[in-house]
Amino acid sequence: MALRNIVKYGDPVLRKKSRVVEKFDNKLSDLIEDMIQTMNNAEGVGLAAVQVGILKRVVIVDVGEGPIELVNPEIIEESKEKQITPEGCLSLPGQSGNTVRPMTVKVKAQDRNGKWYIHKGTGLKAKAFCHEIDHLDGILYIDKVIPDTEGKK
Ligand code: NI
């Protein structure tokens, strides 16, 4: 296992579309382990493979319940109810902005062995699923930031 460098905003790789994972081999497993270590070291709640420069559809989310690995993830259901909360990204350190995300989502994804699971997330976990899955299509949270309404009621 090894820490990997987190790609920072401005690097064009962050705008690229990641490829579907077809090989569930040791290389994938090593990537997932490195991503978990890198995310924990940076004290993040999620990391996409593109953020370590690998254009594969792999995402890690950990909101304090232990790491969830999502390979080829897809949002299959989202609540009508929304949440507006500050969002940040390890590729844009020190910044945040309010976004509108579904309060609850259901995600279909594989694990490192290729087995399919359904993951449900509410609140921070739903936001993290959405944020990380966006990364796989080159979308950053800053694309979705809404005007600051703080202080206005
Ligand atoms: Ni991010």
Short mmCIF file of C-alpha atoms and ligand atoms in Angstrom, two decimals:
data_model
loop_
_atom_site.label_atom_id
_atom_site.label_comp_id
_atom_site.label_asym_id
_atom_site.label_seq_id
_atom_site.Cartn_x
_atom_site.Cartn_y
_atom_site.Cartn_z
CA MET A 1 0.00 0.00 0.00
CA ALA A 2 1.12 3.49 -0.73
CA LEU A 3 -0.05 7.04 -0.48
CA ARG A 4 -0.76 8.54 -3.88
CA ASN A 5 -0.61 12.19 -4.91
CA ILE A 6 -3.95 13.94 -5.06
CA VAL A 7 -4.40 15.78 -8.35
CA LYS A 8 -5.25 19.44 -7.82
CA TYR A 9 -7.69 21.69 -9.65
CA GLY A 10 -6.25 22.97 -12.91
CA ASP A 11 -4.96 19.57 -13.97
CA PRO A 12 -6.93 18.68 -17.12
CA VAL A 13 -7.28 15.04 -16.03
CA LEU A 14 -10.02 16.13 -13.58
CA ARG A 15 -12.23 17.04 -16.54
CA LYS A 16 -11.87 13.69 -18.29
CA LYS A 17 -14.38 10.86 -18.32
CA SER A 18 -13.29 7.73 -16.49
CA ARG A 19 -13.51 4.31 -18.11
CA VAL A 20 -15.64 1.36 -17.02
CA VAL A 21 -13.66 -1.22 -15.02
CA GLU A 22 -13.67 -4.62 -16.68
CA LYS A 23 -10.74 -6.34 -14.96
CA PHE A 24 -11.19 -7.21 -11.30
CA ASP A 25 -7.55 -8.05 -10.63
CA ASN A 26 -4.83 -7.35 -8.06
CA LYS A 27 -4.07 -4.04 -9.71
CA LEU A 28 -7.62 -2.87 -8.99
CA SER A 29 -7.39 -4.11 -5.42
CA ASP A 30 -4.08 -2.24 -4.92
CA LEU A 31 -5.63 0.93 -6.37
CA ILE A 32 -8.57 0.68 -3.94
CA GLU A 33 -6.27 0.10 -0.94
CA ASP A 34 -4.08 3.06 -1.95
CA MET A 35 -7.14 5.26 -2.43
CA ILE A 36 -8.46 4.39 1.05
CA GLN A 37 -5.08 5.20 2.58
CA THR A 38 -4.76 8.43 0.59
CA MET A 39 -8.31 9.55 1.50
CA ASN A 40 -7.79 8.80 5.20
CA ASN A 41 -4.44 10.60 5.21
CA ALA A 42 -6.11 13.67 3.69
CA GLU A 43 -9.05 13.35 6.12
CA GLY A 44 -11.55 13.27 3.27
CA VAL A 45 -14.95 11.58 3.15
CA GLY A 46 -14.52 10.44 -0.44
CA LEU A 47 -12.07 10.03 -3.28
CA ALA A 48 -12.39 9.16 -6.95
CA ALA A 49 -9.65 7.33 -8.87
CA VAL A 50 -9.30 10.26 -11.27
CA GLN A 51 -8.10 12.29 -8.27
CA VAL A 52 -5.03 10.07 -8.11
CA GLY A 53 -4.68 10.32 -11.87
CA ILE A 54 -6.33 6.99 -12.77
CA LEU A 55 -9.22 7.23 -15.24
CA LYS A 56 -11.17 4.26 -13.93
CA ARG A 57 -14.71 4.29 -12.58
CA VAL A 58 -13.67 3.67 -8.97
CA VAL A 59 -14.76 5.66 -5.93
CA ILE A 60 -14.25 5.41 -2.17
CA VAL A 61 -16.65 6.93 0.34
CA ASP A 62 -16.17 6.95 4.11
CA VAL A 63 -18.40 9.12 6.27
CA GLY A 64 -17.11 7.58 9.48
CA GLU A 65 -18.66 4.12 9.11
CA GLY A 66 -15.65 2.61 7.34
CA PRO A 67 -14.69 2.76 3.68
CA ILE A 68 -17.19 1.79 0.97
CA GLU A 69 -15.65 0.85 -2.37
CA LEU A 70 -17.73 1.57 -5.44
CA VAL A 71 -16.60 0.22 -8.80
CA ASN A 72 -18.66 1.25 -11.85
CA PRO A 73 -21.16 3.08 -9.59
CA GLU A 74 -24.49 4.36 -10.85
CA ILE A 75 -27.16 6.34 -9.04
CA ILE A 76 -30.35 4.35 -9.56
CA GLU A 77 -32.70 6.32 -7.34
CA GLU A 78 -32.74 9.73 -5.70
CA SER A 79 -35.17 11.40 -3.34
CA LYS A 80 -37.20 14.43 -4.35
CA GLU A 81 -36.18 15.91 -1.04
CA LYS A 82 -32.99 17.98 -1.38
CA GLN A 83 -30.22 19.16 0.91
CA ILE A 84 -28.35 22.44 0.59
CA THR A 85 -25.05 22.19 2.43
CA PRO A 86 -21.44 23.31 2.01
CA GLU A 87 -19.39 20.99 -0.16
CA GLY A 88 -15.65 20.76 -0.70
CA CYS A 89 -13.16 18.58 -2.56
CA LEU A 90 -9.66 17.27 -1.83
CA SER A 91 -8.64 18.54 -5.29
CA LEU A 92 -9.62 22.10 -4.29
CA PRO A 93 -8.19 22.38 -0.78
CA GLY A 94 -9.41 25.14 1.49
CA GLN A 95 -12.50 25.94 -0.55
CA SER A 96 -16.18 25.17 -0.20
CA GLY A 97 -19.52 26.22 -1.56
CA ASN A 98 -23.18 25.38 -1.12
CA THR A 99 -24.68 22.80 -3.44
CA VAL A 100 -28.10 21.25 -3.88
CA ARG A 101 -28.01 17.46 -3.65
CA PRO A 102 -30.68 14.82 -3.12
CA MET A 103 -31.22 14.02 0.55
CA THR A 104 -31.14 10.27 -0.18
CA VAL A 105 -29.73 8.24 -3.05
CA LYS A 106 -29.47 4.59 -3.96
CA VAL A 107 -26.32 3.53 -5.77
CA LYS A 108 -25.62 0.33 -7.62
CA ALA A 109 -21.91 -0.57 -7.70
CA GLN A 110 -19.46 -3.45 -7.80
CA ASP A 111 -16.81 -4.25 -5.24
CA ARG A 112 -13.20 -5.15 -6.07
CA ASN A 113 -14.27 -8.71 -6.86
CA GLY A 114 -16.97 -7.66 -9.29
CA LYS A 115 -19.89 -8.43 -6.99
CA TRP A 116 -22.82 -6.01 -7.32
CA TYR A 117 -24.30 -4.24 -4.29
CA ILE A 118 -26.92 -1.59 -3.65
CA HIS A 119 -25.81 1.17 -1.28
CA LYS A 120 -28.20 3.63 0.27
CA GLY A 121 -27.03 6.97 1.58
CA THR A 122 -28.74 9.86 3.34
CA GLY A 123 -27.38 13.30 4.22
CA LEU A 124 -23.58 13.50 4.04
CA LYS A 125 -23.32 10.00 2.60
CA ALA A 126 -25.74 10.82 -0.24
CA LYS A 127 -23.82 14.01 -0.95
CA ALA A 128 -20.51 12.09 -1.00
CA PHE A 129 -21.91 9.46 -3.38
CA CYS A 130 -23.13 12.19 -5.78
CA HIS A 131 -19.90 14.21 -5.55
CA GLU A 132 -17.61 11.25 -6.18
CA ILE A 133 -19.71 9.79 -8.99
CA ASP A 134 -19.70 13.23 -10.66
CA HIS A 135 -15.88 13.07 -10.67
CA LEU A 136 -16.09 10.02 -12.96
CA ASP A 137 -17.65 12.22 -15.64
CA GLY A 138 -15.30 15.15 -15.15
CA ILE A 139 -17.82 17.13 -13.10
CA LEU A 140 -16.64 19.12 -10.07
CA TYR A 141 -18.78 20.48 -7.24
CA ILE A 142 -17.84 24.04 -8.26
CA ASP A 143 -19.94 23.46 -11.40
CA LYS A 144 -22.95 23.11 -9.11
CA VAL A 145 -22.36 25.77 -6.45
CA ILE A 146 -25.35 27.98 -5.84
CA PRO A 147 -25.11 31.68 -4.89
CA ASP A 148 -24.32 32.28 -1.23
CA THR A 149 -27.57 32.92 0.60
CA GLU A 150 -26.05 33.06 4.06
CA GLY A 151 -27.47 35.83 6.18
CA LYS A 152 -30.59 36.10 4.01
CA LYS A 153 -33.68 34.54 5.45
NI NI B 1 -13.96 15.78 -4.99
#
